[in-house]
Amino acid sequence: NCAPRRPALSQWREVYPCVCCAEEAVFSCPNSFFDLNSLQNYTNYLNYTKKIAHVQKLLYLCALLLVFITVMELQKGHIAGADLARIVGALGIVLFHFSCYCEPLKPFLYSTANMPYGPIWVALFFALSGACIVRSNTDTPIGLFYRKRWMSVFPIFFIAYLLAFALKLVVWGYWWGSISPWTFPLTLIGMDSYFYYLRPNFCCVGEWFIGALLICYLLYPLLRKALHHLPYTTAVILVAGSCFIPFISWFTIEPWHNVWVCVTIFYLGMLLAQFPAVFTSKISFALSAILTLILFVVPLPFKQVGALSQIIYPILTGLACLVLLVHTGVYLERQERLKQGMTYLGKLSYPIFLVQQTTIQAVFSKWSALSLSEACTLLGMDILLTFLFAYIIITRHTELTHRHEKSIRHNA
């Protein structure tokens, strides 16, 4: 008589109107023999667990929202589709410089109907750099900005320099005995290639635009302030000054290499980044495609005017190509595999810029191309070697970075 009596099913229905719910409670309960008070307590417990489950779901949603906001903040400086522009710019520079050494390919790879390809890809490179820099460093303190730029430029530069130094020494047997040792500090600050036109130095990698880009980074705080206060006035002054560069005779450097022109394109990229709709609008895509086609194919008047052929036409073509390639990159990145591939190849663009000239010289020091088929064979060999060296450089840089971060965590 003292044993707990199992309640009838009708008594369970007072708490569980549905029979299946009552039976589920009976058979899922760890102790099926208890009175109605215990059943009421168990019901309260179930209600409590339901409330806890709702709170957990709310916490999960808040956590997902927090993760989404964090990812968006981390990708704030990223321009979707920019990797394709990096890849095309780097490959375009390789093809242009290769055609400078190879006569059979010069009619195809050296020039458009209005200008050489080289200034176009350099304009694309500077404008893209300005756009990405201002998107990721809008409010970055000056000291932190310079530190980030140093870490992104010089480690890879020094790795590429050591590789090219060994290549020239072993393959060519070249030695810098006649070069003044006082010019070596230019290499340490990455400016040797830019000032090579003034005096021979220890330049092994890179092109003049690496040094010009470093000057743009140095002037970035001033350009950022001008972008915030006098955006259009600054653009007009820079473009107008660039148009006069070809007519000033006391500049011994080529007009397109002049630092004023490089800063102008870099700033125009910064200004273009203030209008995100330019990179997403279908109208801008159509206009950039039409403008690119015209500047590439249709011979335009006044090509003999230095300001147009050396400054204005390349700037317009570079900006149009940038908008067109970013649009195309956004479309291609919808495929996850293509996105991963373009992201990785985009990381190789900077090492490619550094080693491409040295690789071309190494190829033509051993072989020569007299026919179109031989030229295409050497071009394929040069592209493979360039990407191989870029892969070695970026892999080595990644290993050193991980090792440095591991040592910092160990010491901490």
Short mmCIF file of C-alpha atoms in Angstrom, two decimals:
data_model
loop_
_atom_site.label_atom_id
_atom_site.label_comp_id
_atom_site.label_asym_id
_atom_site.label_seq_id
_atom_site.Cartn_x
_atom_site.Cartn_y
_atom_site.Cartn_z
CA ASN A 1 0.00 0.00 0.00
CA CYS A 2 2.92 2.32 0.51
CA ALA A 3 4.23 1.81 -3.06
CA PRO A 4 3.56 4.72 -5.46
CA ARG A 5 0.60 4.07 -7.66
CA ARG A 6 0.87 4.72 -11.40
CA PRO A 7 -1.79 7.29 -12.34
CA ALA A 8 -4.42 6.43 -14.90
CA LEU A 9 -4.13 7.74 -18.43
CA SER A 10 -7.15 10.02 -17.85
CA GLN A 11 -5.24 11.75 -15.04
CA TRP A 12 -2.27 12.33 -17.37
CA ARG A 13 -4.61 14.05 -19.84
CA GLU A 14 -5.29 16.78 -17.27
CA VAL A 15 -1.74 17.90 -17.81
CA TYR A 16 -1.18 16.55 -21.36
CA PRO A 17 -4.30 17.01 -23.51
CA CYS A 18 -2.77 14.88 -26.25
CA VAL A 19 -2.63 11.16 -25.58
CA CYS A 20 0.66 10.71 -27.36
CA CYS A 21 2.19 13.46 -25.19
CA ALA A 22 0.96 11.72 -22.07
CA GLU A 23 2.31 8.36 -23.18
CA GLU A 24 5.62 9.95 -24.15
CA ALA A 25 5.90 11.52 -20.71
CA VAL A 26 5.12 8.22 -19.02
CA PHE A 27 7.61 6.14 -20.93
CA SER A 28 10.36 8.75 -21.11
CA CYS A 29 10.24 9.55 -17.41
CA PRO A 30 13.07 7.91 -15.46
CA ASN A 31 10.58 6.87 -12.74
CA SER A 32 7.16 6.00 -14.12
CA PHE A 33 5.53 5.48 -10.72
CA PHE A 34 4.89 8.79 -9.00
CA ASP A 35 1.90 10.81 -7.97
CA LEU A 36 0.29 13.83 -9.64
CA ASN A 37 2.36 16.30 -7.63
CA SER A 38 5.49 14.78 -9.08
CA LEU A 39 3.92 15.00 -12.51
CA GLN A 40 3.21 18.70 -12.01
CA ASN A 41 6.81 19.27 -10.95
CA TYR A 42 8.00 17.37 -14.01
CA THR A 43 5.75 19.54 -16.19
CA ASN A 44 7.25 22.67 -14.70
CA TYR A 45 10.69 21.24 -15.37
CA LEU A 46 9.79 20.64 -19.03
CA ASN A 47 8.51 24.20 -19.37
CA TYR A 48 11.74 25.44 -17.81
CA THR A 49 13.87 23.45 -20.22
CA LYS A 50 11.84 24.84 -23.14
CA LYS A 51 12.54 28.36 -21.96
CA ILE A 52 16.24 27.51 -21.64
CA ALA A 53 16.20 26.16 -25.21
CA HIS A 54 14.69 29.40 -26.48
CA VAL A 55 17.35 31.41 -24.65
CA GLN A 56 20.07 29.20 -26.16
CA LYS A 57 18.70 29.76 -29.67
CA LEU A 58 18.71 33.51 -29.04
CA LEU A 59 22.31 33.34 -27.87
CA TYR A 60 23.27 31.34 -30.97
CA LEU A 61 21.68 33.96 -33.20
CA CYS A 62 23.53 36.74 -31.36
CA ALA A 63 26.79 34.81 -31.75
CA LEU A 64 26.21 34.35 -35.48
CA LEU A 65 25.43 38.05 -35.83
CA LEU A 66 28.62 38.92 -33.96
CA VAL A 67 30.65 36.63 -36.21
CA PHE A 68 29.07 38.18 -39.30
CA ILE A 69 29.87 41.71 -38.12
CA THR A 70 33.44 40.68 -37.30
CA VAL A 71 33.96 39.15 -40.74
CA MET A 72 32.58 42.26 -42.41
CA GLU A 73 34.94 44.44 -40.40
CA LEU A 74 37.88 42.21 -41.31
CA GLN A 75 36.94 42.45 -45.00
CA LYS A 76 36.32 46.19 -44.85
CA GLY A 77 39.47 46.97 -46.79
CA HIS A 78 38.92 44.27 -49.39
CA ILE A 79 37.58 45.21 -52.80
CA ALA A 80 35.67 42.27 -54.23
CA GLY A 81 37.10 41.23 -57.57
CA ALA A 82 40.43 43.00 -57.01
CA ASP A 83 42.40 39.75 -57.25
CA LEU A 84 41.58 39.38 -60.94
CA ALA A 85 42.88 42.91 -61.57
CA ARG A 86 46.12 42.01 -59.75
CA ILE A 87 46.56 38.85 -61.81
CA VAL A 88 45.91 40.56 -65.15
CA GLY A 89 48.16 43.50 -64.25
CA ALA A 90 51.05 41.25 -63.25
CA LEU A 91 50.69 39.03 -66.33
CA GLY A 92 50.37 42.10 -68.56
CA ILE A 93 53.66 43.50 -67.25
CA VAL A 94 55.36 40.16 -67.93
CA LEU A 95 54.05 40.04 -71.51
CA PHE A 96 54.99 43.67 -72.20
CA HIS A 97 58.54 43.34 -70.93
CA PHE A 98 58.97 40.04 -72.77
CA SER A 99 57.98 41.72 -76.04
CA CYS A 100 60.67 44.35 -75.46
CA TYR A 101 63.26 41.57 -75.81
CA CYS A 102 61.45 39.52 -78.48
CA GLU A 103 60.87 40.99 -81.95
CA PRO A 104 58.45 38.29 -83.23
CA LEU A 105 55.98 39.05 -80.43
CA LYS A 106 56.36 42.83 -80.39
CA PRO A 107 53.50 43.48 -82.90
CA PHE A 108 51.10 41.59 -80.60
CA LEU A 109 52.22 42.38 -77.04
CA TYR A 110 53.97 45.72 -77.12
CA SER A 111 51.39 48.36 -78.01
CA THR A 112 47.71 49.11 -78.49
CA ALA A 113 46.41 51.39 -81.21
CA ASN A 114 47.25 54.45 -79.11
CA MET A 115 49.96 53.63 -76.54
CA PRO A 116 52.26 50.87 -75.26
CA TYR A 117 50.78 48.28 -72.92
CA GLY A 118 53.32 48.98 -70.17
CA PRO A 119 51.88 52.32 -68.97
CA ILE A 120 48.37 50.82 -68.99
CA TRP A 121 49.24 48.00 -66.59
CA VAL A 122 51.29 50.32 -64.41
CA ALA A 123 48.32 52.73 -64.20
CA LEU A 124 46.09 49.78 -63.27
CA PHE A 125 48.59 48.74 -60.61
CA PHE A 126 48.88 52.20 -59.01
CA ALA A 127 45.12 52.90 -59.10
CA LEU A 128 44.33 49.52 -57.56
CA SER A 129 46.94 50.07 -54.85
CA GLY A 130 45.47 53.46 -53.98
CA ALA A 131 41.92 52.10 -53.87
CA CYS A 132 42.82 49.13 -51.65
CA ILE A 133 45.02 51.20 -49.33
CA VAL A 134 42.38 53.83 -48.63
CA ARG A 135 39.68 51.18 -48.08
CA SER A 136 41.77 49.37 -45.45
CA ASN A 137 43.47 52.38 -43.82
CA THR A 138 40.81 55.08 -43.60
CA ASP A 139 41.46 55.86 -39.92
CA THR A 140 44.69 53.94 -39.33
CA PRO A 141 47.28 55.88 -37.25
CA ILE A 142 50.30 56.98 -39.25
CA GLY A 143 52.79 54.90 -37.26
CA LEU A 144 50.70 51.74 -37.59
CA PHE A 145 50.18 52.40 -41.31
CA TYR A 146 53.93 52.65 -41.98
CA ARG A 147 54.57 49.50 -39.95
CA LYS A 148 51.95 47.55 -41.91
CA ARG A 149 53.39 48.78 -45.22
CA TRP A 150 56.91 47.82 -44.17
CA MET A 151 55.78 44.31 -43.22
CA SER A 152 53.90 43.85 -46.49
CA VAL A 153 56.66 45.16 -48.80
CA PHE A 154 60.18 44.60 -47.48
CA PRO A 155 60.26 40.97 -46.25
CA ILE A 156 59.14 39.71 -49.67
CA PHE A 157 61.45 42.24 -51.34
CA PHE A 158 64.53 40.98 -49.49
CA ILE A 159 63.68 37.31 -50.15
CA ALA A 160 63.28 38.07 -53.85
CA TYR A 161 66.51 40.10 -53.83
CA LEU A 162 68.54 37.22 -52.37
CA LEU A 163 67.05 34.82 -54.94
CA ALA A 164 67.80 37.16 -57.86
CA PHE A 165 71.29 37.92 -56.50
CA ALA A 166 72.10 34.21 -56.43
CA LEU A 167 70.60 33.74 -59.90
CA LYS A 168 72.73 36.49 -61.43
CA LEU A 169 75.84 35.28 -59.67
CA VAL A 170 75.46 31.59 -60.52
CA VAL A 171 73.76 31.65 -63.95
CA TRP A 172 75.37 34.74 -65.44
CA GLY A 173 78.55 34.93 -63.40
CA TYR A 174 77.83 38.61 -62.88
CA TRP A 175 79.67 40.55 -60.23
CA TRP A 176 79.09 44.12 -59.06
CA GLY A 177 82.75 45.02 -58.71
CA SER A 178 82.47 48.31 -60.61
CA ILE A 179 79.46 49.51 -58.60
CA SER A 180 80.08 51.98 -55.83
CA PRO A 181 79.30 50.47 -52.41
CA TRP A 182 77.78 53.81 -51.39
CA THR A 183 74.76 53.02 -53.55
CA PHE A 184 73.85 49.90 -51.53
CA PRO A 185 71.67 51.88 -49.04
CA LEU A 186 69.27 52.47 -51.94
CA THR A 187 68.73 48.70 -52.03
CA LEU A 188 68.06 48.58 -48.30
CA ILE A 189 65.20 51.05 -48.67
CA GLY A 190 63.87 49.55 -51.92
CA MET A 191 64.71 52.58 -54.08
CA ASP A 192 67.59 51.16 -56.13
CA SER A 193 65.50 50.36 -59.22
CA TYR A 194 63.84 53.80 -59.23
CA PHE A 195 67.14 55.71 -59.14
CA TYR A 196 69.00 53.35 -61.46
CA TYR A 197 68.59 55.87 -64.30
CA LEU A 198 70.81 58.31 -62.37
CA ARG A 199 73.57 55.91 -61.40
CA PRO A 200 74.19 52.15 -61.63
CA ASN A 201 73.67 50.40 -58.30
CA PHE A 202 73.00 46.97 -56.81
CA CYS A 203 69.50 46.66 -58.27
CA CYS A 204 68.53 43.00 -58.83
CA VAL A 205 64.75 42.85 -58.59
CA GLY A 206 61.75 45.02 -59.13
CA GLU A 207 61.05 47.81 -61.51
CA TRP A 208 61.07 51.54 -61.13
CA PHE A 209 57.41 51.47 -60.03
CA ILE A 210 58.30 49.65 -56.79
CA GLY A 211 60.26 52.70 -55.65
CA ALA A 212 57.52 55.02 -56.92
CA LEU A 213 54.92 53.04 -54.95
CA LEU A 214 57.02 53.40 -51.79
CA ILE A 215 56.99 57.17 -52.32
CA CYS A 216 53.19 57.02 -52.66
CA TYR A 217 53.02 55.14 -49.35
CA LEU A 218 55.24 57.78 -47.77
CA LEU A 219 52.89 60.54 -48.97
CA TYR A 220 49.70 58.64 -48.09
CA PRO A 221 48.90 60.60 -44.87
CA LEU A 222 48.95 63.87 -46.86
CA LEU A 223 46.91 62.34 -49.67
CA ARG A 224 44.37 60.98 -47.18
CA LYS A 225 43.97 64.40 -45.61
CA ALA A 226 43.52 65.97 -49.04
CA LEU A 227 40.94 63.30 -49.90
CA HIS A 228 38.89 64.23 -46.82
CA HIS A 229 39.03 68.02 -47.25
CA LEU A 230 39.70 68.89 -50.92
CA PRO A 231 39.13 65.70 -52.92
CA TYR A 232 38.31 67.13 -56.34
CA THR A 233 40.58 70.17 -56.16
CA THR A 234 43.53 67.90 -55.36
CA ALA A 235 42.66 65.62 -58.28
CA VAL A 236 42.50 68.54 -60.71
CA ILE A 237 45.85 69.92 -59.51
CA LEU A 238 47.56 66.55 -59.78
CA VAL A 239 46.17 65.76 -63.25
CA ALA A 240 46.99 69.26 -64.56
CA GLY A 241 50.52 69.01 -63.23
CA SER A 242 50.94 65.58 -64.85
CA CYS A 243 49.93 66.97 -68.24
CA PHE A 244 52.81 69.47 -68.10
CA ILE A 245 55.45 66.85 -67.22
CA PRO A 246 56.20 65.84 -70.87
CA PHE A 247 56.93 69.48 -71.78
CA ILE A 248 59.43 70.13 -68.96
CA SER A 249 62.88 69.41 -70.33
CA TRP A 250 64.83 69.40 -67.07
CA PHE A 251 63.22 66.11 -65.99
CA THR A 252 65.74 63.46 -67.01
CA ILE A 253 63.43 60.61 -66.02
CA GLU A 254 60.76 59.47 -68.46
CA PRO A 255 57.42 61.30 -68.02
CA TRP A 256 55.58 58.10 -67.15
CA HIS A 257 58.17 57.29 -64.47
CA ASN A 258 57.90 60.71 -62.87
CA VAL A 259 56.80 60.48 -59.25
CA TRP A 260 54.20 63.23 -59.76
CA VAL A 261 52.41 61.12 -62.38
CA CYS A 262 52.58 58.03 -60.15
CA VAL A 263 51.15 59.93 -57.18
CA THR A 264 48.38 61.27 -59.45
CA ILE A 265 47.25 57.77 -60.47
CA PHE A 266 47.55 56.51 -56.90
CA TYR A 267 45.33 59.37 -55.70
CA LEU A 268 42.78 58.79 -58.48
CA GLY A 269 42.49 55.20 -57.25
CA MET A 270 41.87 56.51 -53.73
CA LEU A 271 39.20 58.85 -55.08
CA LEU A 272 37.58 56.08 -57.11
CA ALA A 273 37.29 53.92 -53.97
CA GLN A 274 35.00 56.56 -52.41
CA PHE A 275 32.29 55.52 -54.88
CA PRO A 276 31.66 51.78 -54.37
CA ALA A 277 28.83 51.86 -56.91
CA VAL A 278 31.45 52.29 -59.65
CA PHE A 279 32.57 48.70 -59.02
CA THR A 280 29.04 47.25 -58.89
CA SER A 281 26.91 49.23 -61.33
CA LYS A 282 26.06 47.66 -64.68
CA ILE A 283 26.24 51.09 -66.30
CA SER A 284 29.83 51.59 -65.15
CA PHE A 285 30.68 48.10 -66.39
CA ALA A 286 29.27 48.86 -69.85
CA LEU A 287 30.97 52.27 -70.05
CA SER A 288 34.33 50.88 -68.95
CA ALA A 289 34.08 48.03 -71.48
CA ILE A 290 33.30 50.46 -74.31
CA LEU A 291 36.06 52.88 -73.27
CA THR A 292 38.61 50.05 -72.97
CA LEU A 293 37.70 48.71 -76.41
CA ILE A 294 38.00 52.16 -78.00
CA LEU A 295 41.35 52.96 -76.40
CA PHE A 296 42.77 49.55 -77.27
CA VAL A 297 41.56 49.22 -80.86
CA VAL A 298 40.55 52.58 -82.34
CA PRO A 299 43.39 54.98 -83.29
CA LEU A 300 42.61 58.30 -81.62
CA PRO A 301 43.70 61.77 -82.80
CA PHE A 302 46.55 63.81 -81.33
CA LYS A 303 48.63 60.77 -80.42
CA GLN A 304 51.73 62.80 -81.13
CA VAL A 305 50.88 65.15 -78.24
CA GLY A 306 52.99 63.98 -75.30
CA ALA A 307 50.43 64.82 -72.63
CA LEU A 308 47.81 62.65 -74.34
CA SER A 309 49.85 59.66 -75.47
CA GLN A 310 52.06 59.44 -72.36
CA ILE A 311 49.72 60.62 -69.58
CA ILE A 312 46.00 60.99 -70.32
CA TYR A 313 45.40 57.95 -72.56
CA PRO A 314 47.22 55.49 -70.23
CA ILE A 315 45.45 56.88 -67.15
CA LEU A 316 42.01 56.58 -68.76
CA THR A 317 42.76 53.09 -70.07
CA GLY A 318 44.16 51.92 -66.72
CA LEU A 319 41.14 53.18 -64.78
CA ALA A 320 38.70 51.68 -67.31
CA CYS A 321 40.52 48.33 -67.15
CA LEU A 322 40.40 48.45 -63.35
CA VAL A 323 36.62 48.92 -63.26
CA LEU A 324 36.11 46.29 -65.96
CA LEU A 325 38.32 43.68 -64.26
CA VAL A 326 36.83 44.27 -60.80
CA HIS A 327 33.34 43.76 -62.25
CA THR A 328 34.46 40.57 -63.96
CA GLY A 329 36.23 39.39 -60.81
CA VAL A 330 33.08 39.84 -58.74
CA TYR A 331 31.18 37.67 -61.22
CA LEU A 332 33.86 34.95 -61.28
CA GLU A 333 34.18 34.88 -57.48
CA ARG A 334 30.66 33.48 -57.23
CA GLN A 335 32.30 30.11 -57.91
CA GLU A 336 34.12 29.12 -54.74
CA ARG A 337 36.94 27.28 -56.50
CA LEU A 338 37.59 30.18 -58.85
CA LYS A 339 37.56 32.55 -55.89
CA GLN A 340 40.15 30.48 -54.03
CA GLY A 341 42.34 30.24 -57.11
CA MET A 342 42.19 33.97 -57.84
CA THR A 343 42.90 34.80 -54.20
CA TYR A 344 46.04 32.69 -54.24
CA LEU A 345 47.23 34.00 -57.61
CA GLY A 346 46.53 37.53 -56.40
CA LYS A 347 49.02 36.96 -53.58
CA LEU A 348 51.64 36.06 -56.20
CA SER A 349 51.26 39.35 -58.07
CA TYR A 350 53.76 41.30 -55.94
CA PRO A 351 56.54 38.65 -56.19
CA ILE A 352 55.84 38.46 -59.93
CA PHE A 353 56.42 42.20 -60.24
CA LEU A 354 59.72 41.77 -58.43
CA VAL A 355 61.24 38.86 -60.35
CA GLN A 356 59.74 39.12 -63.85
CA GLN A 357 62.48 41.34 -65.31
CA THR A 358 65.26 39.15 -63.92
CA THR A 359 63.58 36.01 -65.25
CA ILE A 360 63.21 37.48 -68.74
CA GLN A 361 66.87 38.46 -68.81
CA ALA A 362 67.86 34.98 -67.64
CA VAL A 363 65.82 33.32 -70.41
CA PHE A 364 67.22 35.51 -73.19
CA SER A 365 70.76 35.13 -71.90
CA LYS A 366 70.56 31.43 -72.80
CA TRP A 367 68.19 31.33 -75.79
CA SER A 368 66.98 33.52 -78.64
CA ALA A 369 63.76 33.51 -80.64
CA LEU A 370 63.92 33.94 -84.41
CA SER A 371 60.42 32.71 -85.29
CA LEU A 372 56.96 33.14 -83.81
CA SER A 373 56.79 29.52 -82.63
CA GLU A 374 60.16 29.82 -80.86
CA ALA A 375 59.02 33.09 -79.28
CA CYS A 376 55.83 31.48 -77.96
CA THR A 377 57.85 28.59 -76.54
CA LEU A 378 60.21 30.95 -74.73
CA LEU A 379 57.25 33.00 -73.50
CA GLY A 380 55.65 29.90 -71.97
CA MET A 381 58.96 28.98 -70.36
CA ASP A 382 59.37 32.49 -68.97
CA ILE A 383 55.85 32.56 -67.50
CA LEU A 384 56.39 29.18 -65.82
CA LEU A 385 59.73 30.29 -64.35
CA THR A 386 58.26 33.60 -63.16
CA PHE A 387 55.35 31.90 -61.38
CA LEU A 388 57.72 29.28 -59.96
CA PHE A 389 60.02 31.91 -58.45
CA ALA A 390 57.01 33.86 -57.17
CA TYR A 391 55.67 30.67 -55.55
CA ILE A 392 59.04 30.00 -53.88
CA ILE A 393 59.20 33.57 -52.57
CA ILE A 394 55.66 33.65 -51.17
CA THR A 395 56.04 30.17 -49.64
CA ARG A 396 59.29 31.11 -47.96
CA HIS A 397 57.75 34.34 -46.70
CA THR A 398 54.78 32.45 -45.25
CA GLU A 399 57.11 30.01 -43.45
CA LEU A 400 59.18 32.82 -41.96
CA THR A 401 56.04 34.67 -40.88
CA HIS A 402 54.64 31.61 -39.10
CA ARG A 403 57.98 30.98 -37.44
CA HIS A 404 58.19 34.59 -36.27
CA GLU A 405 54.64 34.52 -34.86
CA LYS A 406 55.37 31.22 -33.11
CA SER A 407 58.50 32.65 -31.47
CA ILE A 408 56.55 35.71 -30.31
CA ARG A 409 53.87 33.51 -28.70
CA HIS A 410 56.58 31.35 -27.11
CA ASN A 411 58.36 34.36 -25.62
CA ALA A 412 55.09 35.82 -24.40
#
